Coordinates of C-alpha atoms in Angstrom, one line a residue:
Chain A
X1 CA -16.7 14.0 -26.6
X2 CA -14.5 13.3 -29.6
X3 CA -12.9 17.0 -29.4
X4 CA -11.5 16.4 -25.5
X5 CA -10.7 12.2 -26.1
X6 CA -8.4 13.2 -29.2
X7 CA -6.6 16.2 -27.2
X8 CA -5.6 14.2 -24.4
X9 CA -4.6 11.8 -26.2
X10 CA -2.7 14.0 -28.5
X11 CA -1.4 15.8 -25.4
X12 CA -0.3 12.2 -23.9
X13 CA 1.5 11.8 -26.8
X14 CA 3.3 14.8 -27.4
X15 CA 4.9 14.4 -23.5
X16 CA 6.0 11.4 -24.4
X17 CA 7.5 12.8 -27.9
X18 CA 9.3 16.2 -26.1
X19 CA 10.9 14.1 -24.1
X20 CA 13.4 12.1 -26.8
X21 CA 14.7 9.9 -23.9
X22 CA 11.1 8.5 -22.7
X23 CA 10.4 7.9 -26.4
X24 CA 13.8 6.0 -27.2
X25 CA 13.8 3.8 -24.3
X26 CA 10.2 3.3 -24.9
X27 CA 10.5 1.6 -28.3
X28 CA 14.2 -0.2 -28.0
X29 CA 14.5 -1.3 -24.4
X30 CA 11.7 -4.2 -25.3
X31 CA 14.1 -5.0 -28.2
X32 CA 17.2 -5.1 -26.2
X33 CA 15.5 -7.6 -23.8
X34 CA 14.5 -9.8 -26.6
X35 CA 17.7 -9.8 -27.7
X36 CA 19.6 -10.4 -24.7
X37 CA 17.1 -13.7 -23.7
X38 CA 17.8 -15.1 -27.3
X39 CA 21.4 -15.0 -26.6
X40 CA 21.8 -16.1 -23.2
X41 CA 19.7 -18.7 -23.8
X42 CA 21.9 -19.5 -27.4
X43 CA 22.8 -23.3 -26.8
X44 CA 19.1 -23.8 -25.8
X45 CA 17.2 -22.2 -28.6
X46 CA 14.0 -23.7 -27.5
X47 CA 13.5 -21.5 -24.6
X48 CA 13.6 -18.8 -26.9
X49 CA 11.2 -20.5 -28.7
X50 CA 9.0 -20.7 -25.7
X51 CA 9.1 -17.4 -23.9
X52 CA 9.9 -14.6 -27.1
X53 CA 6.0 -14.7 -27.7
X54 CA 5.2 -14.2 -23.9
X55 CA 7.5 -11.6 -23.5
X56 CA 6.4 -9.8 -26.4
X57 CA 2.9 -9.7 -24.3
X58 CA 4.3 -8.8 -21.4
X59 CA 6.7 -5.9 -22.4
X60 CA 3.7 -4.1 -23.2
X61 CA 2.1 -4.8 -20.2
X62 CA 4.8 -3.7 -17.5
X63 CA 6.1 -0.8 -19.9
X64 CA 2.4 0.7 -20.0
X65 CA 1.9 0.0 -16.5
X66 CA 4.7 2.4 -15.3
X67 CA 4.8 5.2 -17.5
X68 CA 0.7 5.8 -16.8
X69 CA 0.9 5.6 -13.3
X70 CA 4.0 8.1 -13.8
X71 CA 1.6 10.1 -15.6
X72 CA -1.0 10.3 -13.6
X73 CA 1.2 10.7 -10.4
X74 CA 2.5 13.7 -12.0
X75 CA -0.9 15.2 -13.7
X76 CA -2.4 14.7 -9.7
X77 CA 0.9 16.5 -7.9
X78 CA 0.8 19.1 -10.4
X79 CA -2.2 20.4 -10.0
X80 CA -2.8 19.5 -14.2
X81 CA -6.2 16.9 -12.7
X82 CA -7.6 19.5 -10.6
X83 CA -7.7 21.9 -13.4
X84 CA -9.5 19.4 -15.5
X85 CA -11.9 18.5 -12.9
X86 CA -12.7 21.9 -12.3
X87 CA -13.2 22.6 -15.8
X88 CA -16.6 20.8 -17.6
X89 CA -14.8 17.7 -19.3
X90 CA -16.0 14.3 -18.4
X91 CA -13.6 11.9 -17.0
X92 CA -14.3 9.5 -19.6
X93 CA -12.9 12.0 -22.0
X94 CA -9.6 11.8 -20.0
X95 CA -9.3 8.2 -19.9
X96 CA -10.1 7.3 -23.2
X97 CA -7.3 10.4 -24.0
X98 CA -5.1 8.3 -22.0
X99 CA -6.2 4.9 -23.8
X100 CA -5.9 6.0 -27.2
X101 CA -2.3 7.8 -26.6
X102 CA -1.1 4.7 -24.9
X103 CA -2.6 2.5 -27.6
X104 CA -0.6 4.3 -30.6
X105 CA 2.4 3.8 -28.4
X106 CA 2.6 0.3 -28.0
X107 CA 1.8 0.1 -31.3
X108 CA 4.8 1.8 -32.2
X109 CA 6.9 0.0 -29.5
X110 CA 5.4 -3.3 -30.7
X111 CA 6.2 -2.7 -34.4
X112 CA 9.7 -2.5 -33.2
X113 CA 10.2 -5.4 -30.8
X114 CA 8.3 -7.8 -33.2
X115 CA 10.6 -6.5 -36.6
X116 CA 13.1 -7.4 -34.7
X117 CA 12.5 -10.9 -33.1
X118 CA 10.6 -12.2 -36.2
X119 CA 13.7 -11.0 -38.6
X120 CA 16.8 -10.2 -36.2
X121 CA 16.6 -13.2 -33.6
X122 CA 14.5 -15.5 -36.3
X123 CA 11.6 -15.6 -33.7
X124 CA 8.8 -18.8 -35.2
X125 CA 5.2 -17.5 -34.7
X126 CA 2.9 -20.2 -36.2
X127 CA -0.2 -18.3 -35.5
X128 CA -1.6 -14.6 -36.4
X129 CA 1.0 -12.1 -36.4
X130 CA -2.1 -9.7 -35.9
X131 CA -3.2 -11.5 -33.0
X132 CA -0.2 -11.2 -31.3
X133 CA -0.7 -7.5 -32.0
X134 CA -3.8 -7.4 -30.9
X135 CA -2.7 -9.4 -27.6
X136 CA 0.1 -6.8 -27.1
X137 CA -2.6 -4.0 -27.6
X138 CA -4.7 -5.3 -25.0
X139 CA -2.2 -6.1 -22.5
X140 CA -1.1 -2.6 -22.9
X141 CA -4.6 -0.9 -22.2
X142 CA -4.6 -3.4 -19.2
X143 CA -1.5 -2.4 -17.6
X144 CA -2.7 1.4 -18.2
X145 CA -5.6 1.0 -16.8
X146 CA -4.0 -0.9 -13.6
X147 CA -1.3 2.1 -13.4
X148 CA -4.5 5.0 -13.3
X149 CA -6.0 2.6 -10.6
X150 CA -3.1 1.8 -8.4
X151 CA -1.8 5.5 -9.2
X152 CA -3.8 6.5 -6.9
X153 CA -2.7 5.1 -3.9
X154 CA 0.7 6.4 -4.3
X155 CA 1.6 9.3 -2.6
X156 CA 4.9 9.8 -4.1
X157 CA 7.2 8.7 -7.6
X158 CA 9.1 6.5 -4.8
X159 CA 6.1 4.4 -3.8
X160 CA 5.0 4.3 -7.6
X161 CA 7.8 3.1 -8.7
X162 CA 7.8 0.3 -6.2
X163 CA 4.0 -0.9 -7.7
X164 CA 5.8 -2.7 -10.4
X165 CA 7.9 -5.1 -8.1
X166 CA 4.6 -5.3 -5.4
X167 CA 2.1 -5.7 -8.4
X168 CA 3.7 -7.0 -11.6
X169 CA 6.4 -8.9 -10.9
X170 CA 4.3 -11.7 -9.0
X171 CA 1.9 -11.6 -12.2
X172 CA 5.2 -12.4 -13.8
X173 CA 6.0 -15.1 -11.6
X174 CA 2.6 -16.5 -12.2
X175 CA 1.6 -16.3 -15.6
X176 CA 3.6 -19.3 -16.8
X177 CA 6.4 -17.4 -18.3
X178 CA 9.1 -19.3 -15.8
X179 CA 7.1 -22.1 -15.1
X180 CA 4.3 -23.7 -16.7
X181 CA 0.9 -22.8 -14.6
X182 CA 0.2 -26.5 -13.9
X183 CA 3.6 -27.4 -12.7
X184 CA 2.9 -24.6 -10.2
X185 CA 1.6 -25.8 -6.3
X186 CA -2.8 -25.7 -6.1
X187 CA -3.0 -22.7 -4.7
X188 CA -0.5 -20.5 -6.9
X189 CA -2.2 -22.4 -10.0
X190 CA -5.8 -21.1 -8.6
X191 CA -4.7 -17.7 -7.8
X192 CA -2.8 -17.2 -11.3
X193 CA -6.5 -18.2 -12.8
X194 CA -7.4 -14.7 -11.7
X195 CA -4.9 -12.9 -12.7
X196 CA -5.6 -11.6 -16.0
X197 CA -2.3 -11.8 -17.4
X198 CA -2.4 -15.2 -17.3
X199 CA -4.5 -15.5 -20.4
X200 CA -2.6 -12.9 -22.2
X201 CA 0.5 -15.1 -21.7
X202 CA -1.4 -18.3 -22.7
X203 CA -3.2 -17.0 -25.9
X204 CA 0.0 -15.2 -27.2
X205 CA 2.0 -18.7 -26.5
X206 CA -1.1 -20.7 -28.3
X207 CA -0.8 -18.1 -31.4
X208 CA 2.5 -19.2 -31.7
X209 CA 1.9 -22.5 -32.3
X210 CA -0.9 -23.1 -34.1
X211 CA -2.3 -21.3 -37.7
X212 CA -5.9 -22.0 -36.4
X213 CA -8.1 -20.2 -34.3
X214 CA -9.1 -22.4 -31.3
X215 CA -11.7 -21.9 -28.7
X216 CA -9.3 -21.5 -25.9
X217 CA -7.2 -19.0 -28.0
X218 CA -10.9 -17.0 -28.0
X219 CA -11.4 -17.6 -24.3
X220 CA -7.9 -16.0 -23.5
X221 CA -8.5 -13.1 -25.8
X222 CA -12.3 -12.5 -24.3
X223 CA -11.0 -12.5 -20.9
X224 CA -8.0 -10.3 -21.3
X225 CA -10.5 -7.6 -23.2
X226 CA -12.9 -8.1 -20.7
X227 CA -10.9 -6.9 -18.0
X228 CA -9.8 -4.0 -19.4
X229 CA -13.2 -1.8 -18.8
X230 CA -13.3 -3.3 -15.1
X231 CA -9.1 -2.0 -14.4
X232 CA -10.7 1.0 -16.3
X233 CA -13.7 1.8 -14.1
X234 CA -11.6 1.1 -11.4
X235 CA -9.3 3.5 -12.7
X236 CA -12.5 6.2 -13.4
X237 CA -13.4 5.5 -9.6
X238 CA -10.0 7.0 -8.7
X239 CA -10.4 10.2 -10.4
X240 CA -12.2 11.8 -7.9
X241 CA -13.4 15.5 -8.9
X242 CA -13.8 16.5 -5.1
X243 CA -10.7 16.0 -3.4
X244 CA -10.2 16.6 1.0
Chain B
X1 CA -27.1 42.7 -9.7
X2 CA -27.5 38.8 -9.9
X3 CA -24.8 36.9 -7.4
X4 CA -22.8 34.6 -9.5
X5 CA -21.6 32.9 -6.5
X6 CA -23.1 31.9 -3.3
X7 CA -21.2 30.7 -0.2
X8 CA -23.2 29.8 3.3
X9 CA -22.2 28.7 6.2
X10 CA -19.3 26.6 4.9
X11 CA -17.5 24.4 7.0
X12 CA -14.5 22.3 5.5
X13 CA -12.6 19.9 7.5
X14 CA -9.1 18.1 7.0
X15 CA -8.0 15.5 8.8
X16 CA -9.8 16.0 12.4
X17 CA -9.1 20.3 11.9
X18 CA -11.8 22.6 11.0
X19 CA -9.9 24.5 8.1
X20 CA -12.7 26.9 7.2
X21 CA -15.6 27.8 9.6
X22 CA -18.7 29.1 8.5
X23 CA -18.3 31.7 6.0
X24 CA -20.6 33.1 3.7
X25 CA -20.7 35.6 0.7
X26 CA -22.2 36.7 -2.1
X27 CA -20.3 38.2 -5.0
X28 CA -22.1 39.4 -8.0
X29 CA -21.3 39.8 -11.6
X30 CA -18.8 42.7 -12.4
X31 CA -17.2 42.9 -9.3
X32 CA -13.4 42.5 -8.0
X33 CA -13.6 40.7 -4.9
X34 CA -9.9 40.1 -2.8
X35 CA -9.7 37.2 -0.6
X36 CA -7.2 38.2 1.9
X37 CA -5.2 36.8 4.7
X38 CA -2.4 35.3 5.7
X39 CA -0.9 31.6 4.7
X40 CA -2.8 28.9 6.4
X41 CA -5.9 30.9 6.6
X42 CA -7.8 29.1 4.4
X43 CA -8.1 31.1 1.2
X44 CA -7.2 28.4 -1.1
X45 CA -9.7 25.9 0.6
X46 CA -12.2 28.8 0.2
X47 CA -11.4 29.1 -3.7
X48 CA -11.4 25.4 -4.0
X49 CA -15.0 24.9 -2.7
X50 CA -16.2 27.5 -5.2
X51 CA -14.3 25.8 -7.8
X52 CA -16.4 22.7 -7.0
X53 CA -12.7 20.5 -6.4
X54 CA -12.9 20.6 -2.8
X55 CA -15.2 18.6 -0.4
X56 CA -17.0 20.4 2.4
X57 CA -18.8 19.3 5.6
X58 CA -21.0 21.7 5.8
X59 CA -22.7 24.9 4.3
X60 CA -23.3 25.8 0.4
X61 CA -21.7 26.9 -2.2
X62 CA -23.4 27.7 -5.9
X63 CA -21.9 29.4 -9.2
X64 CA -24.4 30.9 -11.0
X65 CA -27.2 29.2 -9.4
X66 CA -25.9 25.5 -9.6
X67 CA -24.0 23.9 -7.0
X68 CA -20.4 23.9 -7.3
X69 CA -18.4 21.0 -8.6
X70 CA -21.7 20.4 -10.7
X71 CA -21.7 20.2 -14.4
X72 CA -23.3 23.3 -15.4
X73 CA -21.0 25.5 -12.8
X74 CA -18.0 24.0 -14.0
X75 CA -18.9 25.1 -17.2
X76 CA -18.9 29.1 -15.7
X77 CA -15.3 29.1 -13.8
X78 CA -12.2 30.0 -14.8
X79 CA -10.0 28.8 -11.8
X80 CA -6.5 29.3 -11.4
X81 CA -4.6 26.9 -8.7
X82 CA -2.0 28.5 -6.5
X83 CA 0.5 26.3 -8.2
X84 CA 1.0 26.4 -11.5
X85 CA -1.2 23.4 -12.9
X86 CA 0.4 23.2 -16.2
X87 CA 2.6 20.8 -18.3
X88 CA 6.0 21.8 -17.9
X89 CA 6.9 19.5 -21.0
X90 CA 4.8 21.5 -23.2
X91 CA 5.0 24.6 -24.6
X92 CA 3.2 27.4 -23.6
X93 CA 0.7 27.3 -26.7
X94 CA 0.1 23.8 -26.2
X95 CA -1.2 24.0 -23.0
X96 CA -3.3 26.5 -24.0
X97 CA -5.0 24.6 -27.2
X98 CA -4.8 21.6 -24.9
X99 CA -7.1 23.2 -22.0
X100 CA -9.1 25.1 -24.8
X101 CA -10.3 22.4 -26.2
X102 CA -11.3 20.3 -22.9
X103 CA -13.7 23.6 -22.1
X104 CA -14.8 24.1 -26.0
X105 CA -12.8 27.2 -26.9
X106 CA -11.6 27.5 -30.5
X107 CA -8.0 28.6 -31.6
X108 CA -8.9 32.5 -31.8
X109 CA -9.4 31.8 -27.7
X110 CA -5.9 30.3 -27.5
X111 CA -4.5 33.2 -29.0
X112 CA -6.5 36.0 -27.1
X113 CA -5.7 34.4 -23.3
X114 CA -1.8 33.9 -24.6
X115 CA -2.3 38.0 -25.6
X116 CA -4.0 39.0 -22.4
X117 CA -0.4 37.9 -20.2
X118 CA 1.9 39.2 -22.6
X119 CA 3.2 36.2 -23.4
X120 CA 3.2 36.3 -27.6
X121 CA 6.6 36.3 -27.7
X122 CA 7.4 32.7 -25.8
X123 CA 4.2 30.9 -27.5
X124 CA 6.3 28.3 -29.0
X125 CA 8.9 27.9 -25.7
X126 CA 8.6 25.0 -23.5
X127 CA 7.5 25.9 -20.1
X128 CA 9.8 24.2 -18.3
X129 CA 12.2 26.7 -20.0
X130 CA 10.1 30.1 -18.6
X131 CA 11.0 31.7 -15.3
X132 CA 8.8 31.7 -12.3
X133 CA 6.7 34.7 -13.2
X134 CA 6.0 33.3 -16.9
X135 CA 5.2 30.3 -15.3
X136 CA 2.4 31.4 -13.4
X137 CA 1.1 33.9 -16.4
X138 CA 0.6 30.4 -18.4
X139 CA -1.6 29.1 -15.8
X140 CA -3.8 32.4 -15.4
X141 CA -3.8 32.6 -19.6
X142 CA -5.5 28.8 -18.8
X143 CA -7.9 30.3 -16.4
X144 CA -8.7 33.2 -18.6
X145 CA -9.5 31.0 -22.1
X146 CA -13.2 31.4 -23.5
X147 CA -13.5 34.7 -21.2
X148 CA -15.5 32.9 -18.2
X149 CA -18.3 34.7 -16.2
X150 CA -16.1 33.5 -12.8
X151 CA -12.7 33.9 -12.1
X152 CA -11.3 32.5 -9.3
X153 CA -7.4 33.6 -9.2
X154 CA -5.8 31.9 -6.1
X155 CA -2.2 34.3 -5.6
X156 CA -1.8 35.3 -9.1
X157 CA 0.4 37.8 -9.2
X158 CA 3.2 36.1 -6.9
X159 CA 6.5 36.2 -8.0
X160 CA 6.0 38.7 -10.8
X161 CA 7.9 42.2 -11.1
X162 CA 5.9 45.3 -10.5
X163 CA 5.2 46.8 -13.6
X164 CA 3.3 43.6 -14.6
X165 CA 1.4 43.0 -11.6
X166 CA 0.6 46.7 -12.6
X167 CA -0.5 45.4 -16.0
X168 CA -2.2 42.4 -14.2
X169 CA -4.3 44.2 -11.5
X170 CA -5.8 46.4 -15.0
X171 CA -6.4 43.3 -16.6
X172 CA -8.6 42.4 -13.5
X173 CA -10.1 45.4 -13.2
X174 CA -11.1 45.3 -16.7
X175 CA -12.7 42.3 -16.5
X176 CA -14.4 43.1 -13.5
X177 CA -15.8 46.2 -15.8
X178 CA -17.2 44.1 -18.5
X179 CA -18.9 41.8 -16.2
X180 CA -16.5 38.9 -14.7
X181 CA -17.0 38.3 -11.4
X182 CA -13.9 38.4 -9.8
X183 CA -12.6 36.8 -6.7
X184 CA -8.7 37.1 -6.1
X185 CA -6.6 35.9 -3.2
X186 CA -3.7 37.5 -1.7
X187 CA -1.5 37.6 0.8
X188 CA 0.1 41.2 0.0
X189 CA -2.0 44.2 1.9
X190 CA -0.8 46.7 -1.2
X191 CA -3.0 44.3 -3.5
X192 CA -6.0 44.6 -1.8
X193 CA -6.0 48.3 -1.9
X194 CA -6.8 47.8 -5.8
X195 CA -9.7 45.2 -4.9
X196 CA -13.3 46.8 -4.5
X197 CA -14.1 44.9 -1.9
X198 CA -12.1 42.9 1.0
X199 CA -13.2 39.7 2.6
X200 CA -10.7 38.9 5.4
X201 CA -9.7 35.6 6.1
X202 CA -7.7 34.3 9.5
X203 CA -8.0 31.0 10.9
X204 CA -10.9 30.0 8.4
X205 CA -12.8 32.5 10.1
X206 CA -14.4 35.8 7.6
X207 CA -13.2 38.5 10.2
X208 CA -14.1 41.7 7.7
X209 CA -16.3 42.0 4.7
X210 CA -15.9 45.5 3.4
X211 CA -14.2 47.6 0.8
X212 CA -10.7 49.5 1.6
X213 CA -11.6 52.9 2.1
X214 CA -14.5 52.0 4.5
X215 CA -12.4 49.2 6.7
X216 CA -9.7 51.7 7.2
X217 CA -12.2 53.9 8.2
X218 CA -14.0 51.7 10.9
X219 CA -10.6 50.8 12.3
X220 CA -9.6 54.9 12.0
X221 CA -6.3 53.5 10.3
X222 CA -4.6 54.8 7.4
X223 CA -3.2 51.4 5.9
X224 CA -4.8 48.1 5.4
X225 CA -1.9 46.2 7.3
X226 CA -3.0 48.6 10.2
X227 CA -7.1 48.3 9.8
X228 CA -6.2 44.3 9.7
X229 CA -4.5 44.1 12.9
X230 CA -7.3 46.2 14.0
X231 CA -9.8 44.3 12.8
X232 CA -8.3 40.9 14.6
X233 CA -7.4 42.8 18.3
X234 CA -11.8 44.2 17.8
X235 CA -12.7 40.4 17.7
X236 CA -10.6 39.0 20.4
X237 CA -12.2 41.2 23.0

């Protein structure tokens, strides 16, 4: 199993490194962003403050999100899944591949975006720097694992494309990056309590601000890990090996 | 001879239309088997099912004994899509370790298949740089890796200049000597002269299942093209 998991993911990653452009705007556009909300926001510096450790869990998120559904779009059209299928590797082999090539990326991309917020735009996290990384990480895996599933159902790069305004960007409007999640009416409060980024936005905002490890900073960080298997089965139950 | 694959009565249907109906055929080890007929007649679907990617309504299909699609037949097919399923954005050797190593075949493998379609010299070239015809010689050097017991080559020769369909048609029928069993599709009657046996495909339908010489002379023709058209006015009546 180890042979087939380490050559996808190698494979993954050496796409994304032939093509310089992908890789580029990979790790600088999260930086770019960072720095444009510290400036725009520069006679309010506190809502820097607030939403730089959000953002650096959600850049992860919606950047991972696109680029595997992308991927996956592309290995289905191009016949590249078939082949697999037809041939005796496990699908587990290909989705772990994916996980792993995706992980060392947004480790890279994170590296970047946080060297530059905590020293360039003098970004205050209280808390863990590693648990922010490890938030970041695990956002990442989840918005993979939501781009294989939803992947599926897109037909085209045009209707993929349009998965992050239909599926991510009411996440974003929910997970208390614009407003805080009990300001929000009942029913949006009660619906963002099942959206998973939700905790990922409220555990990297709790690192921030305090140096210990509270229960609800575990609770956010269980959750968010727990849903990555479920996006990923769901994702597994996608990959059909017989298609119509 | 033992038959490496087994197809009965298969029926596949997409959406509401009956794309294949009812074939069945044996093909044993060491053989060269064409799949002819025109576009639309349901080669592909044919190949699919026997490559275990395809779902069917009806019928069976088995590679080697085990169903198709199923673990242990995977494992004995090398299967080449009529598109070239390969990553453009690698080069050609990478595809090749890449695929190698999802079906357990070591480097020597790689370097064999990449021999096999003459393509030593643009190992290290992206694919997306390759014409057409290199294109598709990366994806049959994918089906060929770790020498497989079943090839199923769906138009593999389209789009390449003569003398290398030459060379590729030897290739085939070297395989086909050493034990492979064989099945390639065509739409091109001059390739299935070099096939040893035909199985004739229209409208999902197995009109003929014979070798050249003897279906051209059943239909007293002296060309394939000819002893086709013959073969489809004898079932109309």
């Amino acid at each position: 199993m180890a042979g087939p998991v380490a050559a996808t993911a190698r494979r993954v990653l050496l796409q994304l490194l032939h093509d310089r452009r992908t890789s580029a705007l990979l790790l600088v556009v999260p930086s770019v962003l960072m720095t444009l909300v510290r400036y725009a926001f520069t006679k309010q510096p506190q809502v820097f403050e607030g939403v730089g450790p959000m953002l650096l869990a959600l850049f992860p998120f919606t950047v991972m999100f696109v680029v595997a559904s992308v991927a996956m779009l592309r290995e289905r059209s191009s016949g590249t899944l078939e082949r697999l299928m037809a041939g005796p590797a496990g699908k587990g082999s290909l989705l772990g591949g994916y996980a792993l090539a995706f992980g060392a990326a947004t480790l890279a991309q994170v590296a970047v975006v946080l060297g530059v917020s905590l020293w360039g735009l003098s970004l205050r996290v209280d808390g863990s720097i590693w648990l922010v990384v490890l938030f970041a990480l695990l956002d990442a895996w989840l918005g993979m694992a939501l781009g294989l599933f939803l992947s599926a159902f897109a037909k085209t790069e045009f209707q993929a494309v349009q998965f992050l305004p239909a599926f991510v960007l009411p996440q974003f409007l929910l997970c208390g990056l614009l407003v805080p999640r009990d300001q929000m009416a009942v029913a949006l409060r009660l619906l963002s309590d099942f959206l998973p980024l939700s905790y990922a936005v409220d555990g990297v905002s709790r690192v921030a601000y305090t140096t210990t490890l509270t229960g609800a900073i575990w609770t956010d960080l269980v959750v968010v890990a727990a849903c990555i298997p479920v996006a990923l089965a769901l994702g597994a139950l996608t990959l059909q090996r017989k298609g119509e | 001879m033992d038959n490496l694959i087994q197809v009965g009565g298969l029926v596949v249907d997409r959406s509401g239309q009956r794309v294949v109906d009812g074939i069945g055929f044996d093909v044993p080890s060491g053989s060269l088997t064409g799949l002819i007929g025109p576009s639309g007649s349901g080669k592909s679907t044919v190949m699919r099912c026997i490559a275990g990617v395809q779902k069917h309504a009806g019928g069976l299909v088995k590679v080697g004994g085990y169903e198709a699609g199923s673990r242990m037949a995977r494992g004995l097919v090398g299967y080449q899509p009529q598109r070239p399923a390969v990553y453009l954005d690698l080069t050609v050797r990478e595809n090749l370790s890449y695929f190698a190593t999802m079906i357990g075949v070591g480097a020597s493998g790689v370097s064999e298949a990449i021999d096999r379609v003459s393509l030593g010299g643009e190992a290290s070239r992206c694919v997306e740089r390759l014409s057409g015809g290199q294109v598709a010689r990366v994806s049959l050097a994918i089906a060929l890796l770790g020498s497989p017991s079943v090839l199923l080559l769906d138009e593999p020769t389209v789009g390449l200049d003569p003398v290398l369909r030459e060379d590729l048609w030897r290739l085939f029928a070297t395989l086909a000597a050493q034990g492979t069993a064989l099945v390639v599709s065509s739409h091109v009657m001059d390739e299935a002269e070099r096939c040893e046996r035909l199985l004739l495909l229209r409208d999902g339908r197995l009109l003929a299942d014979a070798a050249p010489s003897a279906l051209k002379a059943e239909t007293g023709t002296t060309d394939l093209d000819s002893a086709f058209l013959a073969v489809i006015r004898t079932r109309r009546v």
